[in-house]
Short mmCIF file of C-alpha atoms in Angstrom, two decimals:
data_model
loop_
_atom_site.label_atom_id
_atom_site.label_comp_id
_atom_site.label_asym_id
_atom_site.label_seq_id
_atom_site.Cartn_x
_atom_site.Cartn_y
_atom_site.Cartn_z
CA MET A 1 -0.15 0.07 0.08
CA THR A 2 1.34 3.12 -1.07
CA VAL A 3 0.42 6.97 -0.82
CA VAL A 4 1.28 9.46 -3.33
CA PRO A 5 -0.38 13.07 -3.32
CA ARG A 6 -1.80 13.53 -6.63
CA LEU A 7 -3.98 15.21 -9.07
CA VAL A 8 -5.35 14.65 -12.39
CA LEU A 9 -6.09 17.64 -14.07
CA SER A 10 -8.54 17.95 -17.05
CA ALA A 11 -11.03 20.19 -19.32
CA PRO A 12 -14.18 19.88 -20.68
CA SER A 13 -12.66 19.47 -23.71
CA SER A 14 -9.03 20.28 -25.86
CA GLY A 15 -8.46 23.84 -25.92
CA HIS A 16 -8.65 24.83 -22.41
CA GLY A 17 -5.13 25.06 -21.26
CA LYS A 18 -4.55 22.15 -19.03
CA ASN A 19 -1.17 21.23 -20.83
CA ALA A 20 0.43 24.67 -20.54
CA LEU A 21 -1.17 24.75 -16.73
CA ALA A 22 -0.09 21.34 -15.72
CA ILE A 23 3.55 22.64 -16.97
CA GLY A 24 2.98 25.34 -15.08
CA LEU A 25 1.93 23.58 -11.74
CA LEU A 26 5.05 21.06 -11.87
CA ALA A 27 7.43 23.72 -12.37
CA ALA A 28 5.64 26.23 -9.59
CA PHE A 29 5.88 23.25 -7.05
CA ALA A 30 9.54 22.15 -8.17
CA ASP A 31 9.98 25.95 -7.56
CA ARG A 32 9.32 25.74 -3.98
CA GLY A 33 11.34 22.59 -3.27
CA LEU A 34 8.96 20.20 -3.71
CA ASP A 35 9.67 16.87 -5.43
CA VAL A 36 7.41 16.58 -8.57
CA ALA A 37 6.57 13.61 -10.88
CA GLY A 38 4.73 14.61 -14.19
CA PHE A 39 2.50 11.99 -16.35
CA LYS A 40 0.28 12.14 -19.53
CA ILE A 41 -2.55 10.08 -20.46
CA GLY A 42 -2.18 8.60 -23.48
CA PRO A 43 0.42 7.94 -26.10
CA ASP A 44 1.73 11.13 -26.54
CA GLN A 45 5.25 11.66 -26.07
CA VAL A 46 5.50 15.33 -26.25
CA ASP A 47 3.82 16.42 -23.45
CA PRO A 48 5.72 13.97 -21.02
CA ALA A 49 8.99 15.66 -22.14
CA TYR A 50 7.55 19.07 -20.85
CA LEU A 51 6.29 17.47 -18.04
CA GLY A 52 9.78 15.98 -17.18
CA LEU A 53 11.48 19.05 -17.96
CA ALA A 54 9.39 21.18 -15.44
CA ALA A 55 9.60 18.26 -12.97
CA GLY A 56 13.36 17.54 -12.93
CA ARG A 57 12.68 14.04 -13.42
CA PRO A 58 11.30 11.96 -16.34
CA GLY A 59 8.04 12.84 -17.75
CA ARG A 60 6.00 9.38 -18.62
CA THR A 61 2.77 8.40 -20.27
CA LEU A 62 0.04 6.35 -19.16
CA ASP A 63 -1.70 4.99 -22.08
CA PRO A 64 -4.66 1.98 -20.51
CA ARG A 65 -5.01 1.20 -24.39
CA LEU A 66 -1.05 0.49 -24.44
CA VAL A 67 -0.10 -0.86 -21.31
CA GLY A 68 -3.22 -2.13 -19.81
CA THR A 69 -5.49 -0.88 -16.90
CA GLU A 70 -4.30 -3.11 -14.92
CA ARG A 71 -0.73 -1.14 -14.93
CA ILE A 72 -1.96 2.44 -14.91
CA ALA A 73 -1.78 3.03 -10.90
CA PRO A 74 2.21 0.44 -10.40
CA LEU A 75 3.69 2.67 -13.61
CA LEU A 76 2.38 5.76 -11.83
CA LEU A 77 3.50 4.68 -8.25
CA HIS A 78 6.89 3.77 -10.17
CA GLY A 79 7.40 6.94 -11.45
CA ALA A 80 6.52 8.96 -8.49
CA ALA A 81 8.88 7.22 -6.42
CA GLY A 82 9.99 9.20 -3.36
CA ALA A 83 7.92 12.31 -4.90
CA GLY A 84 5.52 14.98 -2.79
CA LEU A 85 2.96 15.39 -5.44
CA ALA A 86 2.07 13.48 -8.88
CA VAL A 87 0.31 15.55 -11.36
CA VAL A 88 -1.21 13.81 -14.09
CA GLN A 89 -2.60 15.23 -17.50
CA GLY A 90 -5.45 14.49 -18.89
CA SER A 91 -6.37 14.53 -23.21
CA MET A 92 -8.87 15.67 -24.54
CA GLY A 93 -11.65 15.93 -22.26
CA LEU A 94 -12.45 14.47 -19.49
CA TYR A 95 -14.98 11.68 -20.55
CA ASP A 96 -13.45 11.38 -24.13
CA SER A 97 -11.75 8.69 -25.77
CA LEU A 98 -10.02 8.10 -28.90
CA THR A 99 -10.81 4.73 -29.36
CA GLY A 100 -14.51 5.09 -28.12
CA ARG A 101 -13.93 3.46 -24.89
CA PRO A 102 -14.27 6.37 -22.55
CA GLU A 103 -15.47 3.55 -19.88
CA SER A 104 -11.84 2.15 -19.90
CA GLU A 105 -9.23 4.39 -21.52
CA SER A 106 -10.66 8.12 -20.74
CA THR A 107 -9.24 10.35 -18.26
CA ALA A 108 -12.44 10.03 -15.90
CA ALA A 109 -11.20 6.21 -16.17
CA VAL A 110 -8.04 6.79 -15.56
CA ALA A 111 -8.75 9.23 -12.63
CA THR A 112 -11.02 6.54 -11.00
CA ALA A 113 -8.51 3.80 -11.36
CA LEU A 114 -5.82 6.38 -9.36
CA ARG A 115 -8.51 7.08 -6.99
CA SER A 116 -7.24 10.72 -7.57
CA PRO A 117 -8.90 13.87 -7.21
CA VAL A 118 -9.73 15.67 -10.70
CA VAL A 119 -9.32 19.44 -11.21
CA LEU A 120 -10.82 20.34 -14.31
CA VAL A 121 -9.47 23.30 -16.35
CA VAL A 122 -12.03 25.64 -17.78
CA ASP A 123 -11.76 28.43 -20.54
CA VAL A 124 -14.23 30.93 -19.13
CA ALA A 125 -13.21 33.70 -21.75
CA ALA A 126 -16.95 33.47 -23.41
CA MET A 127 -18.78 32.52 -20.04
CA GLY A 128 -20.40 33.62 -17.09
CA GLN A 129 -22.82 32.13 -14.84
CA SER A 130 -23.36 29.15 -17.16
CA VAL A 131 -19.66 27.93 -16.01
CA ALA A 132 -21.65 26.23 -12.82
CA ALA A 133 -24.37 24.72 -15.15
CA LEU A 134 -21.61 23.34 -16.97
CA VAL A 135 -18.90 21.90 -14.26
CA HIS A 136 -22.25 20.86 -12.27
CA GLY A 137 -23.24 18.50 -15.38
CA PHE A 138 -19.40 17.05 -15.31
CA ARG A 139 -19.65 16.56 -11.83
CA ALA A 140 -23.00 14.85 -11.51
CA TYR A 141 -22.13 12.43 -15.27
CA ASP A 142 -20.66 10.04 -13.32
CA GLU A 143 -20.97 9.91 -9.14
CA GLN A 144 -17.93 7.76 -8.49
CA LEU A 145 -15.76 10.48 -10.00
CA TRP A 146 -14.14 12.55 -7.43
CA ILE A 147 -13.90 16.54 -9.08
CA GLY A 148 -12.10 18.35 -6.56
CA GLY A 149 -12.47 21.69 -7.84
CA VAL A 150 -11.80 24.15 -10.96
CA ILE A 151 -8.95 26.29 -12.46
CA LEU A 152 -10.35 29.27 -14.37
CA ASN A 153 -8.41 30.16 -17.52
CA ARG A 154 -8.81 33.19 -19.73
CA VAL A 155 -10.99 35.42 -17.19
CA ALA A 156 -11.62 38.93 -18.54
CA SER A 157 -11.61 40.98 -15.43
CA SER A 158 -11.54 41.21 -11.96
CA ARG A 159 -15.84 41.97 -12.04
CA HIS A 160 -15.80 38.87 -14.11
CA GLU A 161 -13.68 36.43 -12.14
CA ALA A 162 -16.05 37.37 -9.05
CA LEU A 163 -18.95 36.42 -10.94
CA LEU A 164 -18.00 32.88 -11.88
CA ARG A 165 -16.55 32.24 -8.40
CA GLU A 166 -20.14 33.23 -6.96
CA ALA A 167 -21.42 31.19 -9.26
CA LEU A 168 -19.12 27.78 -8.53
CA ASP A 169 -19.52 28.81 -4.51
CA ASP A 170 -23.44 28.11 -5.26
CA ILE A 171 -22.95 24.63 -6.30
CA GLY A 172 -20.39 23.74 -3.81
CA MET A 173 -16.96 23.78 -6.38
CA PRO A 174 -13.47 24.92 -4.86
CA VAL A 175 -11.78 27.35 -7.16
CA TYR A 176 -8.30 26.86 -6.88
CA GLY A 177 -7.12 29.40 -9.35
CA ALA A 178 -7.86 32.05 -12.15
CA LEU A 179 -6.02 33.31 -14.84
CA ARG A 180 -6.59 36.19 -17.18
CA ARG A 181 -6.35 35.38 -20.68
CA GLN A 182 -2.77 37.04 -21.06
CA ASP A 183 -0.98 35.06 -18.24
CA LEU A 184 -0.78 31.44 -20.24
CA PRO A 185 1.12 32.87 -23.31
CA SER A 186 1.64 30.28 -26.28
CA VAL A 187 5.42 30.10 -25.06
CA LEU A 188 6.06 26.60 -25.91
CA PRO A 189 8.17 25.55 -29.14
CA PRO A 190 6.14 24.62 -31.71
CA ARG A 191 4.67 20.99 -31.95
CA ARG A 192 6.59 19.90 -34.97
CA HIS A 193 9.79 20.14 -33.33
CA GLY A 194 8.34 17.42 -30.87
CA VAL A 195 10.65 16.39 -28.03
CA VAL A 196 13.97 17.77 -29.22
CA PRO A 197 13.94 21.04 -27.39
CA VAL A 198 13.65 19.54 -24.42
CA LEU A 199 16.54 16.48 -25.14
CA ALA A 200 18.79 18.75 -27.05
CA GLY A 201 18.52 21.41 -23.77
CA ALA A 202 17.14 24.25 -25.95
CA ALA A 203 16.97 27.47 -23.85
CA GLU A 204 13.82 28.27 -25.56
CA ALA A 205 12.27 25.60 -23.86
CA THR A 206 13.45 26.17 -20.83
CA ARG A 207 12.33 29.79 -20.72
CA ALA A 208 8.78 28.60 -21.58
CA VAL A 209 8.45 26.10 -18.82
CA ARG A 210 9.78 28.80 -16.34
CA ARG A 211 7.67 31.46 -17.56
CA LEU A 212 4.26 28.95 -16.94
CA GLY A 213 5.66 28.62 -13.67
CA GLU A 214 5.56 32.17 -13.01
CA ALA A 215 2.27 32.09 -14.13
CA VAL A 216 0.54 29.40 -11.73
CA THR A 217 2.66 30.93 -9.06
CA ALA A 218 1.30 34.27 -9.10
CA THR A 219 -2.56 33.10 -10.00
CA VAL A 220 -2.87 29.42 -8.65
CA ASP A 221 -3.78 28.45 -4.63
CA LEU A 222 -0.85 25.95 -4.57
CA GLU A 223 -1.23 25.09 -0.94
CA ARG A 224 -4.97 24.66 -1.23
CA LEU A 225 -4.19 22.36 -4.47
CA LEU A 226 -1.43 20.77 -2.36
CA ALA A 227 -3.95 20.01 0.28
CA LEU A 228 -6.54 18.31 -2.17
CA ALA A 229 -3.22 16.12 -3.47
CA ARG A 230 -2.53 14.66 -0.11
CA SER A 231 -5.92 13.74 0.61
CA ALA A 232 -5.99 11.53 -2.22
CA PRO A 233 -6.40 7.65 -0.60
CA THR A 234 -3.93 4.61 -0.61
CA LEU A 235 -3.63 3.23 -3.79
CA GLY A 236 -3.99 -0.71 -3.75
CA ALA A 237 -1.13 -1.33 -5.90
CA GLN A 238 2.67 -2.29 -5.74
CA PRO A 239 4.99 -0.18 -8.26
CA TRP A 240 6.02 -1.58 -11.67
CA SER A 241 9.20 -3.02 -11.93
CA PRO A 242 11.75 -3.44 -14.75
CA GLN A 243 13.10 -6.14 -13.24
CA PRO A 244 12.34 -9.28 -15.63
CA PRO A 245 9.11 -11.19 -14.08
CA THR A 246 9.15 -15.01 -13.12
CA GLY A 247 8.32 -16.92 -16.04
CA ALA A 248 9.10 -14.67 -18.82
CA ASP A 249 11.76 -14.88 -21.63
CA GLY A 250 14.32 -14.61 -18.28
CA PRO A 251 17.08 -12.03 -18.15
CA ALA A 252 19.81 -11.74 -20.66
CA PRO A 253 22.50 -14.60 -20.04
CA ALA A 254 25.32 -13.65 -17.92
CA PRO A 255 28.26 -11.83 -19.87
CA ALA A 256 31.34 -13.91 -20.25
CA PRO A 257 33.77 -13.55 -17.95
CA GLY A 258 35.40 -10.10 -18.30
CA ALA A 259 32.88 -9.11 -21.06
CA GLY A 260 30.98 -6.96 -19.29
CA ARG A 261 27.51 -5.48 -20.04
CA PRO A 262 26.42 -5.56 -23.66
CA VAL A 263 25.93 -1.90 -24.72
CA VAL A 264 23.17 -0.87 -25.95
CA ALA A 265 22.58 2.76 -27.68
CA LEU A 266 19.30 4.31 -27.30
CA ALA A 267 18.53 7.56 -29.63
CA GLY A 268 18.04 11.22 -27.75
CA GLY A 269 20.13 13.60 -26.69
CA PRO A 270 21.45 15.41 -23.26
CA GLY A 271 17.73 15.64 -22.20
CA GLY A 272 16.40 12.22 -22.62
CA ILE A 273 15.79 9.51 -25.14
CA PHE A 274 13.38 9.11 -28.02
CA SER A 275 12.12 6.10 -26.44
CA HIS A 276 9.59 5.60 -23.28
CA VAL A 277 11.74 6.14 -19.78
CA GLU A 278 10.57 2.62 -18.91
CA THR A 279 12.27 1.16 -21.99
CA ALA A 280 15.84 2.35 -21.05
CA GLU A 281 15.03 0.93 -17.51
CA LEU A 282 13.82 -2.61 -19.09
CA LEU A 283 17.03 -2.64 -20.72
CA ARG A 284 19.22 -1.87 -17.94
CA ALA A 285 16.96 -4.86 -15.40
CA ALA A 286 17.78 -7.40 -18.58
CA GLY A 287 21.38 -6.28 -18.23
CA ALA A 288 22.71 -3.89 -20.83
CA GLU A 289 24.45 -0.80 -20.30
CA VAL A 290 21.97 1.75 -21.78
CA VAL A 291 24.05 4.90 -23.49
CA THR A 292 22.43 7.65 -25.17
CA LEU A 293 23.29 8.34 -29.07
CA ASP A 294 22.05 11.76 -30.06
CA PRO A 295 21.40 11.12 -34.05
CA PHE A 296 21.92 14.71 -35.19
CA THR A 297 25.38 15.49 -33.60
CA ASP A 298 27.07 11.84 -32.63
CA GLU A 299 29.63 11.01 -36.01
CA ALA A 300 30.03 7.28 -34.58
CA LEU A 301 28.55 5.10 -32.32
CA PRO A 302 28.99 4.57 -28.75
CA ALA A 303 31.85 2.61 -27.77
CA ASN A 304 31.36 -1.20 -28.32
CA THR A 305 27.95 -0.60 -29.00
CA GLN A 306 26.20 -4.40 -29.54
CA ALA A 307 22.80 -3.20 -30.10
CA LEU A 308 20.60 0.18 -31.12
CA VAL A 309 17.07 1.35 -30.41
CA VAL A 310 15.49 4.54 -31.83
CA GLY A 311 12.22 5.44 -29.91
CA GLY A 312 9.17 6.71 -31.55
CA ALA A 313 9.16 10.30 -30.58
CA LEU A 314 11.81 10.89 -33.20
CA PRO A 315 10.27 13.73 -35.26
CA GLU A 316 9.89 13.27 -38.75
CA SER A 317 10.37 17.14 -39.34
CA TYR A 318 14.11 16.52 -38.74
CA ALA A 319 14.88 14.12 -41.78
CA GLU A 320 17.20 16.57 -43.44
CA GLN A 321 19.45 16.82 -40.11
CA LEU A 322 19.20 13.01 -39.79
CA SER A 323 20.32 12.96 -43.71
CA ALA A 324 23.24 15.40 -42.82
CA ASN A 325 24.95 13.45 -40.26
CA ARG A 326 26.53 11.08 -43.03
CA ARG A 327 29.06 9.41 -40.76
CA LEU A 328 26.99 8.26 -38.20
CA CYS A 329 24.17 6.96 -41.26
CA ILE A 330 27.41 4.99 -42.20
CA ALA A 331 27.93 3.53 -38.39
CA VAL A 332 24.33 2.30 -38.40
CA ALA A 333 24.06 0.45 -41.76
CA GLU A 334 27.46 -0.92 -40.91
CA LEU A 335 25.71 -2.19 -37.20
CA ALA A 336 22.98 -3.56 -39.42
CA ARG A 337 24.81 -5.20 -41.88
CA THR A 338 26.64 -7.52 -39.34
CA GLY A 339 23.51 -8.77 -37.86
CA ARG A 340 23.68 -6.82 -34.51
CA PRO A 341 20.47 -5.70 -32.97
CA VAL A 342 18.60 -2.67 -34.35
CA VAL A 343 14.99 -1.75 -33.25
CA ALA A 344 13.64 1.22 -34.99
CA GLU A 345 9.74 2.60 -34.09
CA GLY A 346 8.26 5.44 -35.84
CA ALA A 347 10.18 7.85 -37.68
CA GLY A 348 13.01 5.53 -36.90
CA LEU A 349 11.97 3.32 -40.05
CA LEU A 350 12.69 6.35 -42.70
CA TRP A 351 16.33 6.75 -40.68
CA LEU A 352 16.93 3.50 -41.86
CA ALA A 353 15.30 4.08 -45.41
CA ARG A 354 17.43 4.61 -48.56
CA GLU A 355 16.08 8.20 -49.02
CA VAL A 356 13.17 10.44 -47.63
CA ASP A 357 12.24 13.49 -50.31
CA GLY A 358 15.21 12.78 -51.53
CA LEU A 359 17.53 12.91 -48.61
CA PRO A 360 19.72 10.16 -47.96
CA MET A 361 19.31 8.32 -45.17
CA CYS A 362 21.01 5.15 -43.17
CA GLY A 363 19.95 2.82 -46.46
CA VAL A 364 19.65 -0.39 -44.30
CA LEU A 365 16.35 -0.91 -45.74
CA ASP A 366 15.24 -1.12 -49.38
CA ALA A 367 12.89 1.70 -49.37
CA ILE A 368 11.88 5.27 -49.91
CA GLY A 369 9.90 7.77 -48.04
CA SER A 370 8.09 10.49 -48.48
CA LEU A 371 6.13 12.90 -46.11
CA ARG A 372 2.47 13.95 -47.39
CA ASP A 373 0.07 16.83 -45.93
CA GLY A 374 -2.37 13.99 -43.98
CA LEU A 375 -1.78 12.48 -40.84
CA VAL A 376 -2.14 8.74 -40.00
CA VAL A 377 -2.83 8.23 -36.03
CA GLY A 378 -4.42 5.45 -34.16
CA TYR A 379 -3.82 2.45 -32.35
CA ARG A 380 -3.36 -0.80 -34.09
CA GLU A 381 -3.92 -4.80 -32.62
CA ALA A 382 -0.82 -5.81 -34.41
CA THR A 383 -0.06 -9.43 -34.97
CA ALA A 384 3.95 -10.37 -35.94
CA GLN A 385 4.55 -11.78 -39.10
CA SER A 386 8.50 -12.77 -38.53
CA ASP A 387 10.52 -13.97 -35.76
CA SER A 388 12.40 -10.72 -34.64
CA VAL A 389 14.31 -9.36 -31.28
CA VAL A 390 10.62 -7.69 -30.93
CA ALA A 391 8.34 -10.83 -31.32
CA THR A 392 7.73 -13.86 -32.13
CA ARG A 393 5.74 -14.59 -35.36
CA GLY A 394 2.18 -14.98 -34.65
CA GLU A 395 2.17 -12.85 -31.26
CA VAL A 396 -0.05 -9.94 -30.75
CA VAL A 397 0.88 -6.53 -29.02
CA THR A 398 -0.96 -3.09 -29.28
CA GLY A 399 0.74 -0.05 -30.71
CA HIS A 400 0.28 3.56 -31.88
CA LYS A 401 0.91 5.03 -35.05
CA GLU A 402 1.39 8.55 -35.69
CA HIS A 403 3.11 9.76 -38.64
CA ARG A 404 2.65 11.68 -42.25
CA ALA A 405 5.42 9.58 -43.82
CA VAL A 406 4.68 7.11 -46.45
CA LEU A 407 7.00 4.69 -46.99
CA THR A 408 7.36 2.50 -50.53
CA PRO A 409 7.11 -0.28 -50.30
CA ARG A 410 5.32 -0.42 -47.27
CA GLY A 411 6.73 -3.47 -46.10
CA GLY A 412 9.46 -5.74 -46.80
CA GLN A 413 10.15 -9.44 -47.77
CA ARG A 414 9.75 -10.49 -44.06
CA PRO A 415 7.08 -7.93 -42.88
CA ALA A 416 6.91 -7.15 -39.29
CA TRP A 417 3.57 -6.97 -38.74
CA SER A 418 0.17 -7.02 -39.85
CA TRP A 419 -3.22 -5.78 -38.42
CA SER A 420 -6.68 -5.85 -39.88
CA GLY A 421 -7.94 -3.38 -42.48
CA GLY A 422 -4.42 -2.84 -43.61
CA ALA A 423 -1.04 -4.62 -45.68
CA PRO A 424 2.00 -6.26 -43.92
CA GLU A 425 4.21 -2.72 -42.70
CA GLY A 426 7.52 -2.75 -41.36
CA PHE A 427 10.71 -5.00 -42.41
CA VAL A 428 12.92 -7.67 -40.39
CA TRP A 429 16.04 -8.11 -41.97
CA ARG A 430 18.94 -9.79 -39.89
CA GLY A 431 18.70 -8.32 -36.59
CA VAL A 432 16.67 -5.38 -37.73
CA HIS A 433 13.15 -4.57 -36.71
CA ALA A 434 11.84 -1.03 -38.28
CA SER A 435 8.14 0.04 -37.92
CA GLN A 436 6.15 2.85 -37.68
CA LEU A 437 4.24 0.98 -35.05
CA VAL A 438 5.36 2.59 -31.41
CA PRO A 439 4.47 -0.31 -28.48
CA HIS A 440 5.13 0.29 -25.17
CA TRP A 441 7.53 -1.55 -24.02
CA ALA A 442 6.26 -1.82 -20.35
CA ALA A 443 3.67 -4.10 -21.48
CA TYR A 444 6.05 -6.35 -23.05
CA PRO A 445 8.83 -6.60 -21.36
CA GLN A 446 10.14 -10.00 -23.25
CA ILE A 447 11.42 -7.39 -25.99
CA ALA A 448 13.90 -5.92 -23.76
CA THR A 449 15.28 -9.50 -22.59
CA ARG A 450 15.23 -10.55 -26.25
CA LEU A 451 17.32 -7.26 -27.05
CA VAL A 452 19.91 -7.85 -24.62
CA ALA A 453 20.11 -11.71 -24.94
CA ALA A 454 21.04 -11.09 -28.46
CA ALA A 455 22.97 -7.91 -28.15
CA ALA A 456 24.98 -10.36 -26.22
CA ALA A 457 25.44 -13.18 -28.64
CA GLU A 458 28.20 -13.24 -31.40
CA PRO A 459 26.26 -12.05 -34.42
CA ALA A 460 25.26 -14.15 -37.03
CA THR A 461 27.77 -14.33 -39.47
CA VAL A 462 27.46 -12.52 -42.68
CA ALA A 463 26.97 -15.15 -45.36
CA ALA A 464 27.49 -12.30 -48.61
CA THR A 465 28.09 -9.39 -48.86
CA VAL A 466 25.46 -7.11 -49.68
CA ALA A 467 25.26 -5.50 -53.06
CA GLY A 468 24.79 -2.04 -54.07
CA SER A 469 26.43 -1.31 -50.14
CA ALA A 470 26.93 2.50 -49.53
CA ILE A 471 29.43 1.85 -47.45
CA ALA A 472 32.22 1.63 -50.06
CA ALA A 473 30.07 4.26 -51.99
CA ALA A 474 30.57 6.78 -48.71
CA THR A 475 34.62 5.94 -47.85
CA PRO A 476 36.47 9.04 -48.18
CA SER A 477 36.26 9.34 -52.33
CA GLY A 478 34.67 12.80 -52.68
CA ALA A 479 31.33 11.51 -52.84
CA GLY A 480 28.44 13.75 -51.38
CA PRO A 481 25.69 12.49 -48.90
CA ALA A 482 23.31 12.02 -51.99
CA ASP A 483 25.91 9.85 -53.61
CA GLY A 484 26.75 7.39 -50.43
CA ALA A 485 22.80 6.78 -50.10
CA ALA A 486 21.70 6.12 -53.45
CA THR A 487 22.95 2.96 -53.63
CA GLY A 488 21.63 1.70 -50.11
CA ALA A 489 24.05 0.78 -47.51
CA GLY A 490 23.69 -2.61 -45.95
CA ALA A 491 20.31 -2.37 -47.86
CA ALA A 492 18.05 -5.32 -47.22
CA PRO A 493 18.29 -7.72 -50.14
CA SER A 494 14.96 -7.89 -52.50
CA THR A 495 14.96 -11.44 -52.45
#
């Protein structure tokens, strides 16, 4: 039994300001010396990155669809260990669900599973006494849900604030803060940059978080809000652990004497990784030495790298920067060619392709990518089509897709996945598993144990040199970046 002071921050719908408020709350409490932890409901990894920057510890996702409802409370307890406050940012509206399963996958369902009070953020710019009817309706809709109070956003004036507070007082709803229209400016870096500003330690991201913290400190009653969080009851669950469970694939085999722990490189930057935080924790627990690889600035793989993981938060919009780092592209292609494990999720698949919109990439996969205007987004229940370090053939996982890029071909001779309503997708070649599908490894810890075991083993002997390898083409011979990728370094054969 564990008690963690906690709040779930939600809203009637998207656009009420809960993201900025959640970041600001964490920054404000952290500035007061409180150890805080931030979480985001849903598959998005961008918001958790900023929540983590504000909290000073990694932000995490809590997605019932990806990890299962039974893991929500354990993952929160794990991520908030030692914290004096956990702030959980909801997604969309309080009772909404991306998949039409509000009873198990909405913010309300997560708040119920966490036995947590909900603070409703309401944009009142065009609202008067009706705010009471709105909040009362949300409270009455589910009597099992604990709506502990509201924070008013975009209040017009002191008179407007007094009117709103009086209306909410009539229904017995506490108001924990009132922000004027100018108090939460759009200071966060553009969404197209994804998690990169946080991972790179950009001053723009740090300034934005500080500004939001200052705004919340000036307008929100932090002491009363903390008292509400501390009133949350004990959670009857044990913290999640990255240690391999009994009866699973088992931990990675012990390295030979003197060999040390296998080195697994995770794509990221000084401020974190492009994978879920639990990915690194699982790999360490399985016996790996985890090191970070910056795909934009590092020109070589970390020393003794035996496996590479490129997580799903790598933004597609950085294709030009990825392409420009030719030395690293060559190193990644060579790692894949020798049979070492390489797992690429989301835009990581594009990095392994021959080219994207004419920009040469690593050339590991004989495929070409192009960025389109439309966005593909949604969950998939996927069946593995090939044995790999990620899954055995026939194994079913749930993952999330969010991308604009289209790859031709969509899948290789040994595709990674198939799902209802779509053609097989992704590539499995030697030790490579590449797909735009992003699962959450906390739900499938066997991925880490398989990968570490494969990294610790001797790579399979390469029977034949891959035709058209760009390794030779990109060696110091005067060839430019475009020349180096046209033949596809280490490209998977088409037969």
